[in-house]
Coordinates of N, CA, C and O in Angstrom, one line a residue:
M1 N 52.9 -16.5 69.2 CA 53.7 -17.0 67.9 C 52.9 -17.8 67.6 O 52.8 -18.1 66.6
T2 N 52.4 -18.8 68.1 CA 51.4 -19.9 67.5 C 50.3 -19.4 66.8 O 49.7 -19.7 65.9
D3 N 50.1 -18.6 67.1 CA 48.4 -18.1 66.7 C 48.5 -17.3 65.4 O 48.3 -17.7 64.1
F4 N 50.3 -17.1 65.3 CA 50.4 -16.2 64.0 C 50.9 -17.4 62.9 O 50.6 -17.3 61.6
F5 N 51.4 -18.6 63.1 CA 51.5 -19.8 62.5 C 50.4 -20.3 62.2 O 50.0 -20.6 61.3
A6 N 49.2 -20.5 62.7 CA 48.0 -21.1 62.6 C 47.1 -20.2 61.6 O 46.7 -20.8 60.8
W7 N 47.4 -18.8 62.0 CA 46.9 -18.1 61.2 C 47.1 -17.7 59.6 O 47.1 -17.7 58.3
L8 N 48.8 -18.0 59.5 CA 49.6 -18.3 58.1 C 48.9 -19.2 58.2 O 48.9 -19.7 56.3
G9 N 49.1 -20.9 58.4 CA 48.5 -22.2 58.0 C 47.3 -21.9 57.3 O 46.9 -22.5 56.2
S10 N 46.0 -21.5 58.3 CA 44.9 -21.1 57.7 C 44.8 -20.4 56.1 O 43.9 -20.7 55.3
T11 N 45.6 -19.0 56.5 CA 45.2 -18.4 55.1 C 45.9 -19.0 53.8 O 45.6 -19.2 52.7
I12 N 47.1 -20.2 53.8 CA 47.4 -20.4 52.3 C 46.6 -21.7 52.7 O 46.1 -22.1 50.9
G13 N 45.9 -22.6 53.2 CA 44.8 -23.3 52.7 C 44.0 -22.7 52.4 O 43.2 -23.7 51.6
D14 N 43.6 -22.1 52.7 CA 42.3 -21.2 52.1 C 42.7 -21.0 50.8 O 41.9 -20.8 49.7
I15 N 43.9 -20.0 50.4 CA 44.3 -20.2 49.4 C 44.2 -21.2 48.0 O 43.9 -21.3 47.0
I16 N 44.8 -22.0 48.7 CA 44.8 -23.5 48.0 C 43.3 -23.6 47.5 O 43.4 -24.3 46.7
R17 N 42.7 -24.3 48.3 CA 41.0 -24.4 48.6 C 40.6 -23.9 47.0 O 40.0 -24.1 46.5
F18 N 40.9 -22.3 47.2 CA 40.3 -21.5 46.1 C 41.0 -21.8 45.1 O 39.8 -21.7 44.2
L19 N 42.0 -21.9 45.0 CA 42.6 -22.4 43.7 C 42.5 -23.7 42.7 O 41.8 -23.6 41.7
V20 N 42.2 -24.6 43.1 CA 41.9 -26.0 43.2 C 40.2 -25.9 43.2 O 40.1 -26.1 41.8
D21 N 39.2 -25.1 43.7 CA 38.1 -25.2 43.3 C 37.9 -24.2 42.1 O 36.9 -24.3 41.4
L22 N 38.6 -23.2 41.8 CA 38.5 -22.4 40.6 C 38.9 -23.1 39.4 O 38.1 -23.1 38.7
L23 N 39.6 -24.3 39.3 CA 40.1 -25.1 38.2 C 39.2 -25.8 37.6 O 39.1 -26.0 36.9
T24 N 38.6 -26.5 39.3 CA 37.7 -27.9 39.5 C 36.4 -27.0 38.1 O 36.3 -27.7 37.3
N25 N 36.0 -25.8 38.7 CA 34.6 -25.3 37.7 C 35.3 -24.8 36.4 O 34.5 -24.8 35.9
L26 N 36.8 -24.6 36.2 CA 36.9 -23.8 35.2 C 36.8 -25.0 34.0 O 36.2 -25.0 33.4
F27 N 37.5 -26.0 34.9 CA 37.6 -27.3 33.7 C 35.9 -28.4 33.3 O 35.9 -28.6 32.2
A28 N 35.4 -27.8 34.5 CA 33.8 -28.7 34.5 C 33.1 -28.1 33.3 O 32.1 -28.7 32.7
N29 N 33.6 -26.9 33.4 CA 32.4 -25.7 32.4 C 33.2 -26.0 31.0 O 32.4 -25.9 30.3
L30 N 34.7 -26.0 31.3 CA 34.9 -26.1 29.6 C 34.3 -27.7 28.7 O 34.2 -27.5 27.9
G31 N 34.3 -28.9 29.9 CA 33.5 -29.6 29.3 C 32.5 -29.9 28.7 O 32.2 -30.3 27.8
D32 N 31.6 -29.1 29.6 CA 30.2 -28.8 29.3 C 30.2 -28.2 28.0 O 29.3 -28.3 27.3
S33 N 30.9 -27.2 28.0 CA 31.1 -26.3 26.3 C 31.6 -27.0 25.4 O 30.4 -26.4 24.6
V34 N 32.4 -27.8 25.9 CA 32.7 -29.0 24.5 C 31.3 -29.7 23.8 O 31.0 -29.9 23.1
G35 N 31.2 -30.2 25.1 CA 30.0 -31.0 24.8 C 28.5 -30.7 24.1 O 28.3 -31.0 23.2
G36 N 28.3 -29.5 24.4 CA 27.0 -28.4 23.7 C 27.4 -28.3 22.5 O 26.6 -28.6 21.4
F37 N 28.7 -27.6 22.3 CA 29.7 -27.6 21.0 C 29.1 -28.5 19.9 O 28.6 -28.3 18.8
L38 N 29.4 -29.9 20.4 CA 29.6 -30.9 19.7 C 28.3 -31.4 19.3 O 28.1 -32.3 18.1
S39 N 27.7 -31.9 20.1 CA 26.0 -32.1 20.2 C 25.3 -31.1 19.1 O 24.6 -31.7 18.1
G40 N 25.8 -29.7 19.4 CA 24.9 -29.0 18.2 C 25.0 -29.0 16.8 O 24.6 -28.7 16.1
L41 N 26.9 -29.3 16.9 CA 27.4 -29.2 15.8 C 26.7 -30.8 15.0 O 26.1 -30.6 13.5
S42 N 26.7 -31.7 15.3 CA 25.9 -33.1 15.0 C 24.9 -32.9 14.9 O 24.2 -33.9 13.6
E43 N 24.0 -32.4 15.5 CA 22.5 -31.9 14.9 C 22.3 -31.2 14.2 O 21.3 -31.2 13.2
S44 N 22.7 -30.5 13.6 CA 23.0 -29.3 12.3 C 23.1 -29.7 11.1 O 22.6 -30.2 10.2
L45 N 24.9 -30.7 11.3 CA 24.8 -31.7 10.2 C 24.0 -32.8 10.0 O 23.6 -33.6 8.7
G46 N 23.4 -33.5 11.0 CA 22.5 -34.9 10.8 C 23.3 -35.8 11.2 O 23.2 -36.8 10.3
I47 N 24.6 -35.6 11.7 CA 25.7 -37.0 11.9 C 24.9 -37.0 13.6 O 24.7 -36.4 14.5
A48 N 25.7 -38.8 13.7 CA 25.9 -38.9 14.7 C 26.7 -38.7 15.7 O 27.5 -38.4 14.9
P49 N 26.7 -37.9 16.7 CA 27.9 -37.6 17.8 C 28.5 -38.2 18.5 O 29.0 -38.2 19.6
S50 N 29.7 -38.7 17.4 CA 30.6 -40.0 18.3 C 31.7 -39.4 17.7 O 31.7 -38.5 16.7
L51 N 32.9 -39.9 18.1 CA 33.7 -40.1 17.4 C 34.3 -40.3 16.2 O 35.2 -39.4 15.3
V52 N 33.9 -41.1 15.7 CA 34.1 -41.7 14.1 C 33.6 -40.5 13.5 O 34.1 -40.5 12.4
S53 N 32.5 -40.2 13.7 CA 31.4 -39.4 13.0 C 32.5 -37.8 12.5 O 32.6 -37.5 11.5
L54 N 32.9 -37.7 14.0 CA 33.5 -36.0 13.5 C 34.7 -36.4 13.4 O 35.3 -35.3 12.6
G55 N 35.1 -37.6 13.6 CA 36.9 -37.8 12.5 C 36.7 -37.7 11.3 O 37.6 -37.0 10.5
V56 N 35.9 -38.3 10.8 CA 35.8 -38.2 9.2 C 34.9 -36.8 8.6 O 35.5 -36.5 7.8
L57 N 34.6 -36.2 9.3 CA 34.0 -34.9 9.6 C 35.3 -33.8 9.3 O 35.4 -32.8 8.2
I58 N 36.4 -34.3 10.2 CA 37.3 -33.6 10.0 C 38.4 -33.9 8.7 O 39.0 -33.2 8.0
I59 N 38.8 -34.9 8.1 CA 38.7 -35.3 7.2 C 38.0 -35.0 6.2 O 39.6 -34.6 5.1
G60 N 36.9 -34.4 5.7 CA 36.4 -34.4 4.8 C 37.0 -32.4 4.9 O 37.3 -32.3 3.7
L61 N 36.7 -32.2 6.1 CA 37.3 -30.7 5.7 C 38.5 -30.4 5.3 O 38.6 -29.5 5.0
W62 N 39.3 -31.4 6.1 CA 40.8 -31.4 5.5 C 41.0 -31.6 3.9 O 41.6 -30.5 3.3
L63 N 40.3 -32.4 3.3 CA 40.3 -32.3 2.0 C 40.1 -31.4 1.2 O 40.2 -30.7 0.3
L64 N 38.8 -30.4 1.7 CA 38.3 -29.3 1.3 C 39.2 -28.5 1.2 O 40.0 -27.2 0.4
W65 N 40.0 -27.5 2.1 CA 41.3 -27.1 2.9 C 42.0 -27.3 2.0 O 43.1 -27.0 1.1
K66 N 42.7 -29.2 1.2 CA 43.8 -29.4 0.5 C 43.6 -28.3 -0.9 O 44.2 -28.5 -1.6
G67 N 42.0 -29.0 -1.4 CA 41.3 -28.3 -2.6 C 41.4 -26.7 -2.6 O 42.3 -26.5 -3.8
L68 N 41.5 -25.9 -1.4 CA 41.3 -24.9 -1.5 C 43.0 -24.1 -1.7 O 43.8 -23.2 -2.7
R69 N 44.2 -25.1 -1.2 CA 45.5 -24.5 -1.3 C 45.9 -25.1 -2.6 O 46.9 -24.4 -3.3
A70 N 45.2 -26.1 -3.0 CA 45.7 -26.5 -4.9 C 45.2 -25.4 -5.6 O 46.2 -25.3 -6.8
I71 N 43.9 -25.3 -5.5 CA 43.2 -24.0 -6.3 C 44.7 -22.3 -6.0 O 44.8 -21.6 -7.1
T72 N 45.0 -22.1 -4.8 CA 46.2 -21.0 -5.1 C 47.5 -21.0 -5.3 O 47.8 -20.0 -5.6
R73 N 47.6 -22.3 -5.2 CA 48.9 -22.5 -6.1 C 49.1 -22.4 -7.9 O 50.0 -22.8 -8.2
G74 N 47.8 -22.8 -8.4 CA 47.2 -22.9 -9.5 C 46.8 -24.3 -10.1 O 47.0 -24.4 -11.5
G75 N 46.5 -25.1 -9.2 CA 46.5 -26.2 -10.0 C 45.2 -26.5 -9.6 O 44.6 -26.7 -8.8
L76 N 44.4 -26.2 -10.5 CA 43.5 -26.4 -11.0 C 42.6 -28.3 -11.0 O 41.4 -28.3 -10.1
I77 N 43.7 -28.6 -11.3 CA 42.7 -30.4 -12.0 C 43.2 -30.9 -10.5 O 42.3 -31.7 -9.9
A78 N 44.3 -30.4 -10.0 CA 44.5 -31.4 -8.3 C 43.2 -30.5 -7.4 O 42.9 -31.5 -6.3
A79 N 43.2 -29.3 -7.6 CA 42.2 -28.6 -6.7 C 40.2 -29.4 -7.3 O 39.9 -29.8 -6.0
L80 N 40.2 -29.9 -8.3 CA 39.3 -30.5 -8.5 C 39.2 -32.3 -8.0 O 38.2 -32.6 -7.5
I81 N 40.3 -32.7 -8.1 CA 40.2 -34.1 -7.5 C 39.8 -34.1 -6.0 O 39.2 -35.1 -5.6
W82 N 40.9 -33.3 -4.9 CA 40.8 -32.8 -3.8 C 39.0 -32.5 -3.5 O 38.6 -33.2 -2.5
W83 N 38.6 -31.6 -4.6 CA 37.0 -31.5 -4.0 C 36.3 -32.6 -4.1 O 35.3 -32.7 -3.5
L84 N 36.6 -33.3 -5.2 CA 35.6 -34.9 -5.5 C 35.7 -35.4 -4.2 O 34.5 -36.1 -4.2
L85 N 37.1 -35.6 -3.9 CA 37.5 -36.8 -2.8 C 36.4 -36.4 -1.2 O 36.0 -36.7 -0.8
A86 N 36.3 -34.8 -0.9 CA 35.9 -34.1 0.1 C 34.5 -34.3 -0.1 O 33.6 -35.0 0.9
V87 N 33.9 -34.3 -1.3 CA 32.3 -34.4 -1.8 C 32.0 -35.5 -1.3 O 31.2 -35.9 -0.5
L88 N 32.5 -36.5 -1.4 CA 32.8 -38.2 -1.2 C 32.3 -38.6 -0.5 O 31.8 -39.1 0.7
V89 N 33.6 -37.9 0.6 CA 33.8 -38.5 2.4 C 32.5 -38.0 3.3 O 31.6 -38.3 3.6
L90 N 32.1 -36.7 2.7 CA 31.0 -35.8 3.4 C 29.9 -36.0 3.0 O 28.8 -36.2 3.7
S91 N 29.6 -36.2 1.6 CA 28.4 -37.3 1.3 C 27.8 -38.1 2.0 O 26.8 -38.3 2.0
W92 N 28.6 -39.0 2.2 CA 28.8 -40.6 2.9 C 28.8 -40.4 4.6 O 28.0 -40.9 5.0
L93 N 29.2 -39.2 4.7 CA 28.9 -38.5 6.1 C 27.5 -38.1 6.7 O 26.8 -38.9 7.1
I94 N 27.4 -37.0 5.9 CA 25.5 -36.3 5.5 C 24.8 -37.2 5.0 O 25.2 -36.9 3.9
N95 N 23.7 -37.2 5.5 CA 22.8 -38.1 4.9 C 22.0 -36.9 4.2 O 21.3 -36.3 5.1

């Protein structure tokens, strides 16, 4: 009877170990993938790979999106203003 419980404990331990190793490898590769993506993005745009630069890039893209939304609502002047702000932010970022 003790052999059964020893086998059961060993099997459950192996399953837990497998799950922990699987999740560790998944998150390690996910971090490397995100790092590679951000590095490639910053290199292609010619910006520094810092969080501040990426935050400014997101703000600039958000301003472009606001301009697109304004044009779909029929606001030509508002769209031009949003796009002007987006160009100012993105030109400040991208040299």
